[in-house]
Amino acid sequence: MIHRNWAFLLGIALLAACSGGKEEVQDNRKVFRYNMAEGQTSLDPAFANNQANVWATTQIYNGLVDLDGSLEPVPSLAEVWSISDDGLTYTFDLRPGVYFHDHEVFPEGKGREVTSEDVVYSLKRIVDPSTASSGSWVFSSKVKRDESGQIDEDWVKAISTYRVEIALDQPFSGFLYRLAMPYGFIVPSEAVEKYGKDFRAHAVGTGPFRLQSWEEGNRLILLKNENYFRRDQYGKRLPYIDAVQVSFIADKNSELLYFQQGELDFLSFSGQPNLVDKILQKDGTVRLEFVGKYVVQKVHFMNTEYLGFVLDPQAYEDPTHPIMNKKFRQAMNYAINRREMLSYLLSNLGRPGEQGFVPRALPSFNPREVSGYTYDPDKAAELLAEAGYPEGQGVPEITLYSGAQSKDLLEYLQKQWEAIGIRVNIQINPVPTHKEMTENIRAPFFRGSWLADYPDAENYFACFYSKNFAPAGPNKTHFSNPEFDALFEEALLENEQAKKWELFHQMDNLLIEEAPFIILYYDEALRVIQPNLTGLAPNPMNIPKLESVSFMDVQAVQ
């Protein structure tokens, strides 16, 4: 029997009271419960810049398009769309009969129909400087500009009630992926204008769940949207469950305990060895106490864990520093036993970084086309000698900078390099300090990770495009290569998938040869699910989509 939180039932009861007692609290309400340790900061999709905000807004809103389990764009608020032959104009036909959630901002509290004007308002709001959205770049970097170089006033415009048109400055084959991000979710102007910045706590969308209450630091409750536009294959209106309850327990060990006590329905971990060890054995298999009792999944995740080398001479007192030598960087790559590292330190949660910068979760990943570094200490020693540092002679002590994470992993790497004669000092700084240092090339050798915003390898290769130098862009290594830049620019304009992926593979192989990084591993998410839950499909973005979730048996609420 699943135990439901009494506090949640109190919230339902209060809702019933506010509606004049017409809604009685039933004992068979189906409630999906998950925890978000980092806490919720906003329910406004304009600020969906962390996992908590993305997960919650995904339940409340919809965009023009969505991504399916294979990360391909599929219809959402837009039924169909077309792209002009020149790749510059996207035309979307909206699904008629989609309504915003019932809310006091609308006449008589009834949600109104979504039109193309809502799309125009929502997307322009993201690029409006007064919004200060963390996602303004998603559209501002791609949409049409006028002769003065400013964003064109009509880059998105309503053609009719249900038709909207978006104009780009240059063709960009990944634009649909960007529209599927939370920054592309559609909001009603009435709610934004009424609440202003406090719209963050008064969410109104079109999604499968509507906001009931949010007690910051305590809990978030979403109720079923009875008027949601989507239906299942049998014509039954989604969602199946009645509500979603999010708790904010900061301690992850306590979160696991609550799950084991039946107070949570779903857990997701990544890069947390102490917790992973409680669920997985060192060889990556599930511990006996979890086998058969819960559903345990390892899912490829769109995150690459790496070490970066700054290739800008200005980062060093001596411009001939060993890091500026390609063979030296290659030697450091060959010195690492990634498979042993994953087994010893991460219970094999993740895949060894033996290919390029693009992780396994992306559709374009192909190990037959891209081959990276494997453990080969003899090759490492050979390259070190060719670089002019036989057995590490003449190599100054190198500092590896990291945020406050994974000290055990860093010490493991330290010993691997020491075995070929390279002495590496570890400096761990607070995360904000580490971020500032890496963005301003003050950490010439640094720990980094890249979690994609959308499932297109362009998002990864942008980290090495010479026009994207940090701090203005994501290129923290200051890697600069004309051949790479030309391939990157060609890929941005390419619409044919096979050709585009071929360009991606060429870029990845070029990066492997130049070695501005050491790929450690490609992340995986560990998901643990209560056995009576169904419909929670995994996806490489690790975003739970709850509209199709159901409980296999009706569970009594106590």
XYZ file of C-alpha atoms in Angstrom, residues 98-463:
366
model
C -5.871 24.132 -26.747
C -6.598 26.164 -23.608
C -4.508 27.701 -20.876
C -5.153 26.421 -17.361
C -8.170 27.856 -15.594
C -6.921 30.831 -13.593
C -8.122 34.081 -12.077
C -6.247 36.132 -14.695
C -8.883 35.101 -17.257
C -12.539 36.211 -17.367
C -14.614 34.097 -14.971
C -11.441 32.169 -14.177
C -11.710 30.045 -17.318
C -8.592 29.472 -19.393
C -8.779 30.895 -22.899
C -7.675 29.339 -26.183
C -4.042 29.555 -27.260
C -3.436 31.547 -30.459
C -0.468 32.561 -32.568
C -0.306 35.873 -30.673
C 0.631 33.900 -27.545
C 3.531 32.345 -29.419
C 4.721 35.767 -30.581
C 4.440 37.164 -27.059
C 6.205 34.223 -25.395
C 9.166 33.996 -27.754
C 9.724 37.763 -27.903
C 9.614 37.835 -24.115
C 12.612 35.484 -23.959
C 14.842 37.807 -26.029
C 13.557 41.004 -24.386
C 16.423 42.394 -22.252
C 13.941 43.482 -19.578
C 13.035 39.826 -18.984
C 16.703 38.994 -18.328
C 16.040 35.376 -19.281
C 18.914 32.938 -18.918
C 17.823 31.564 -22.289
C 17.809 34.731 -24.378
C 20.728 33.351 -26.425
C 18.595 30.407 -27.565
C 16.745 32.632 -30.020
C 18.708 35.893 -30.192
C 21.735 34.111 -31.663
C 19.751 32.661 -34.568
C 16.761 34.818 -35.491
C 16.520 37.439 -38.230
C 18.305 40.755 -37.765
C 17.720 44.083 -39.478
C 20.226 46.166 -41.420
C 21.580 47.709 -38.220
C 22.331 44.274 -36.771
C 19.520 44.416 -34.220
C 16.933 41.657 -33.859
C 14.235 42.318 -36.446
C 10.912 43.382 -34.936
C 9.067 40.801 -37.040
C 11.358 37.815 -36.515
C 8.296 36.025 -35.146
C 4.853 37.086 -36.326
C 1.256 35.911 -36.330
C -0.018 35.184 -39.837
C -3.486 34.161 -38.673
C -5.180 32.935 -35.501
C -3.464 29.556 -35.705
C -0.460 30.223 -37.939
C 2.838 31.709 -36.821
C 6.041 32.375 -38.743
C 9.624 32.569 -37.478
C 12.455 34.053 -39.560
C 16.119 33.142 -39.047
C 19.176 35.159 -39.947
C 20.935 32.102 -41.368
C 19.825 28.509 -41.880
C 20.216 26.464 -38.712
C 19.162 22.827 -38.795
C 18.998 22.575 -34.998
C 16.362 25.277 -34.553
C 13.505 22.860 -33.794
C 15.574 21.459 -30.932
C 15.847 24.933 -29.457
C 12.095 25.475 -29.735
C 11.602 22.272 -27.725
C 13.579 23.695 -24.791
C 11.621 25.196 -21.861
C 12.596 28.638 -23.174
C 10.229 27.875 -26.052
C 7.237 27.170 -23.780
C 4.141 29.295 -24.337
C 2.779 31.545 -21.571
C -0.274 33.857 -21.393
C 0.453 37.588 -21.380
C -2.326 38.158 -18.829
C -0.493 36.198 -16.124
C 2.954 37.625 -16.872
C 1.667 41.202 -16.872
C -0.380 40.733 -13.708
C 2.394 39.169 -11.640
C 5.524 40.613 -13.250
C 8.631 38.983 -11.799
C 6.415 37.056 -9.385
C 5.104 35.049 -12.340
C 7.841 32.673 -11.175
C 5.430 31.543 -8.439
C 2.131 31.916 -10.353
C 2.659 29.606 -13.309
C -0.079 29.346 -15.933
C 0.466 27.088 -18.930
C -1.180 24.499 -21.155
C 0.574 21.390 -19.839
C -0.762 18.197 -18.270
C -0.557 19.638 -14.754
C -1.476 23.007 -13.265
C -0.016 24.738 -10.246
C -1.888 24.201 -6.991
C 0.650 25.448 -4.448
C 4.336 26.043 -3.946
C 5.742 26.415 -0.458
C 9.337 27.311 -1.234
C 11.801 24.975 0.416
C 8.992 22.635 1.476
C 6.866 21.280 -1.336
C 5.360 21.906 -4.759
C 1.957 20.498 -5.697
C 0.635 20.244 -9.250
C -2.881 19.039 -10.028
C -4.169 17.265 -13.110
C -5.225 19.557 -15.966
C -8.696 18.220 -16.715
C -8.692 20.014 -20.081
C -5.319 18.821 -21.367
C -5.355 18.471 -25.137
C -3.481 15.183 -25.468
C -5.103 11.751 -25.464
C -3.669 8.253 -25.503
C -3.994 5.797 -28.389
C -7.406 4.713 -27.095
C -8.782 8.239 -26.939
C -8.474 8.606 -23.161
C -7.504 12.091 -22.060
C -4.119 12.452 -20.403
C -2.718 12.614 -17.781
C -3.706 9.458 -15.940
C -2.595 10.521 -12.468
C -4.286 13.138 -10.304
C -1.338 15.110 -9.017
C 2.407 15.557 -8.727
C 4.071 16.302 -5.408
C 7.664 17.550 -5.271
C 9.591 17.625 -2.005
C 12.878 19.451 -1.411
C 14.878 17.199 0.906
C 18.437 18.486 0.638
C 20.172 15.361 1.943
C 20.382 12.714 -0.784
C 20.821 9.876 1.712
C 17.548 10.897 3.346
C 15.962 10.995 -0.099
C 16.982 7.385 -0.687
C 15.589 6.397 2.709
C 12.238 8.065 1.959
C 12.113 6.178 -1.333
C 12.774 2.851 0.386
C 9.994 3.657 2.860
C 7.568 4.161 -0.043
C 7.272 7.935 0.363
C 8.758 8.698 -3.073
C 8.048 7.056 -6.426
C 11.182 7.932 -8.368
C 14.883 8.653 -7.838
C 17.508 9.835 -10.293
C 21.243 10.048 -9.580
C 24.249 11.020 -11.644
C 27.848 11.554 -10.559
C 27.179 10.823 -6.865
C 29.408 7.840 -5.995
C 28.351 7.554 -2.343
C 24.713 7.074 -3.339
C 25.361 4.991 -6.419
C 27.387 2.537 -4.309
C 24.285 1.844 -2.230
C 22.393 0.695 -5.328
C 25.064 -0.700 -7.660
C 27.956 -3.053 -7.008
C 31.451 -2.196 -8.242
C 30.870 -4.109 -11.475
C 27.773 -2.016 -12.181
C 25.214 -4.719 -11.399
C 22.294 -3.974 -9.095
C 22.728 -4.858 -5.417
C 20.661 -7.817 -4.260
C 18.522 -5.741 -1.899
C 17.235 -3.750 -4.905
C 16.845 -6.637 -7.379
C 13.186 -7.427 -8.002
C 12.051 -4.904 -5.429
C 12.437 -1.808 -7.601
C 12.941 -0.997 -11.258
C 16.572 0.112 -11.676
C 17.688 1.679 -14.964
C 20.966 3.040 -16.282
C 20.266 5.603 -18.997
C 22.715 7.341 -21.316
C 22.793 11.006 -20.321
C 23.743 13.984 -22.508
C 26.738 14.918 -20.393
C 30.471 14.604 -21.070
C 32.882 14.722 -18.126
C 36.312 15.958 -19.169
C 39.506 17.800 -18.302
C 40.315 20.858 -20.378
C 43.684 22.267 -21.460
C 43.870 26.015 -22.085
C 45.701 26.471 -25.403
C 46.209 30.213 -25.141
C 49.865 31.230 -24.497
C 48.571 34.141 -22.406
C 47.524 31.631 -19.751
C 51.158 30.763 -19.012
C 54.206 32.650 -17.804
C 56.218 30.538 -20.234
C 54.499 30.288 -23.657
C 56.401 27.025 -24.270
C 54.699 25.340 -21.313
C 54.329 21.557 -21.902
C 50.537 21.885 -22.148
C 51.041 23.870 -25.362
C 52.681 20.742 -26.845
C 50.174 18.453 -28.585
C 52.166 15.263 -27.970
C 52.341 16.073 -24.262
C 48.538 16.389 -24.133
C 48.176 13.129 -26.042
C 50.504 11.410 -23.578
C 48.359 12.535 -20.654
C 45.327 11.073 -22.450
C 46.907 7.662 -22.989
C 48.030 7.475 -19.350
C 44.484 7.116 -17.969
C 42.736 3.790 -17.421
C 39.183 5.058 -17.793
C 37.565 1.645 -17.425
C 39.305 0.933 -14.135
C 38.443 4.444 -12.963
C 34.734 3.898 -13.634
C 34.741 0.518 -11.916
C 36.653 1.599 -8.812
C 35.093 4.995 -8.279
C 31.691 5.131 -10.004
C 30.385 1.538 -9.879
C 30.473 1.562 -13.678
C 27.793 4.238 -13.869
C 28.909 5.886 -17.086
C 30.843 4.803 -20.154
C 34.588 5.318 -20.622
C 35.497 8.420 -22.610
C 37.231 6.523 -25.394
C 35.666 8.396 -28.292
C 35.242 12.138 -28.810
C 33.578 15.043 -27.039
C 30.071 14.059 -28.173
C 28.543 11.557 -25.700
C 26.786 8.280 -26.413
C 23.360 9.739 -25.680
C 23.298 11.762 -28.906
C 21.909 10.201 -32.095
C 25.000 11.200 -34.097
C 27.385 9.291 -31.790
C 29.164 6.561 -33.754
C 32.189 4.701 -32.290
C 32.939 3.233 -35.718
C 33.561 6.723 -37.090
C 35.193 8.356 -34.065
C 38.004 6.706 -32.133
C 39.622 8.363 -29.131
C 42.170 7.477 -26.453
C 42.380 4.153 -24.632
C 44.703 3.157 -21.798
C 48.197 2.664 -23.216
C 50.974 3.642 -20.773
C 53.696 2.575 -23.242
C 52.269 4.891 -25.890
C 52.012 7.632 -23.268
C 55.699 7.242 -22.382
C 56.657 7.240 -26.067
C 54.748 10.453 -26.776
C 56.130 12.077 -23.647
C 59.653 11.409 -24.908
C 58.779 12.700 -28.385
C 57.466 15.877 -26.771
C 60.914 16.384 -25.254
C 60.180 15.135 -21.741
C 61.493 11.551 -21.434
C 60.076 9.941 -18.277
C 58.705 13.365 -17.361
C 62.101 15.041 -17.110
C 61.815 18.810 -17.335
C 58.061 18.903 -16.788
C 57.112 21.462 -14.147
C 54.467 20.520 -11.605
C 51.074 21.050 -13.204
C 47.997 22.137 -11.260
C 44.613 20.582 -11.998
C 41.825 22.951 -10.929
C 38.421 21.622 -9.961
C 35.214 22.612 -8.258
C 34.300 21.012 -4.939
C 33.650 17.534 -6.306
C 35.091 14.035 -6.798
C 38.354 14.327 -4.887
C 38.804 10.541 -5.071
C 38.595 10.651 -8.852
C 41.134 13.463 -9.090
C 43.567 11.625 -6.827
C 43.195 8.523 -8.989
C 44.149 10.564 -12.065
C 47.052 12.080 -10.168
C 48.536 8.608 -9.579
C 48.047 7.602 -13.214
C 50.087 10.559 -14.448
C 52.683 10.085 -11.746
C 53.299 6.594 -13.173
C 54.643 8.151 -16.402
C 56.586 10.899 -14.641
C 54.121 13.804 -14.642
C 53.495 15.454 -11.274
C 50.046 16.991 -10.935
C 48.892 19.087 -8.005
C 45.157 19.251 -7.258
C 43.482 22.510 -6.312
C 39.812 22.351 -5.363
C 37.952 25.661 -5.209
C 34.346 26.604 -4.462
C 32.219 26.129 -7.569
C 31.680 29.896 -8.200
C 35.442 30.483 -7.962
C 36.158 27.579 -10.291
C 33.621 28.893 -12.784
C 35.166 32.372 -12.753
C 38.678 30.983 -13.175
C 37.819 28.711 -16.093
C 35.907 31.452 -17.883
C 38.898 33.784 -17.654
C 41.684 31.273 -18.533
C 43.062 31.418 -14.982
C 42.835 27.624 -14.690
C 45.088 26.301 -17.487
C 44.204 22.676 -16.673
C 40.680 22.265 -15.355
C 37.892 19.819 -14.559
C 34.792 20.433 -16.637
C 31.539 18.906 -17.818
C 29.239 19.755 -20.666
C 25.552 18.957 -20.362
C 23.816 19.737 -23.636
C 20.909 22.135 -23.760
C 19.438 20.247 -26.707
C 20.287 16.967 -28.508
C 22.399 18.276 -31.369
C 26.174 17.793 -31.456
C 26.511 21.414 -32.577
C 25.882 22.222 -28.920
C 29.099 20.386 -27.988
C 31.298 21.595 -30.814
C 30.405 25.204 -30.001
C 32.784 24.708 -27.044
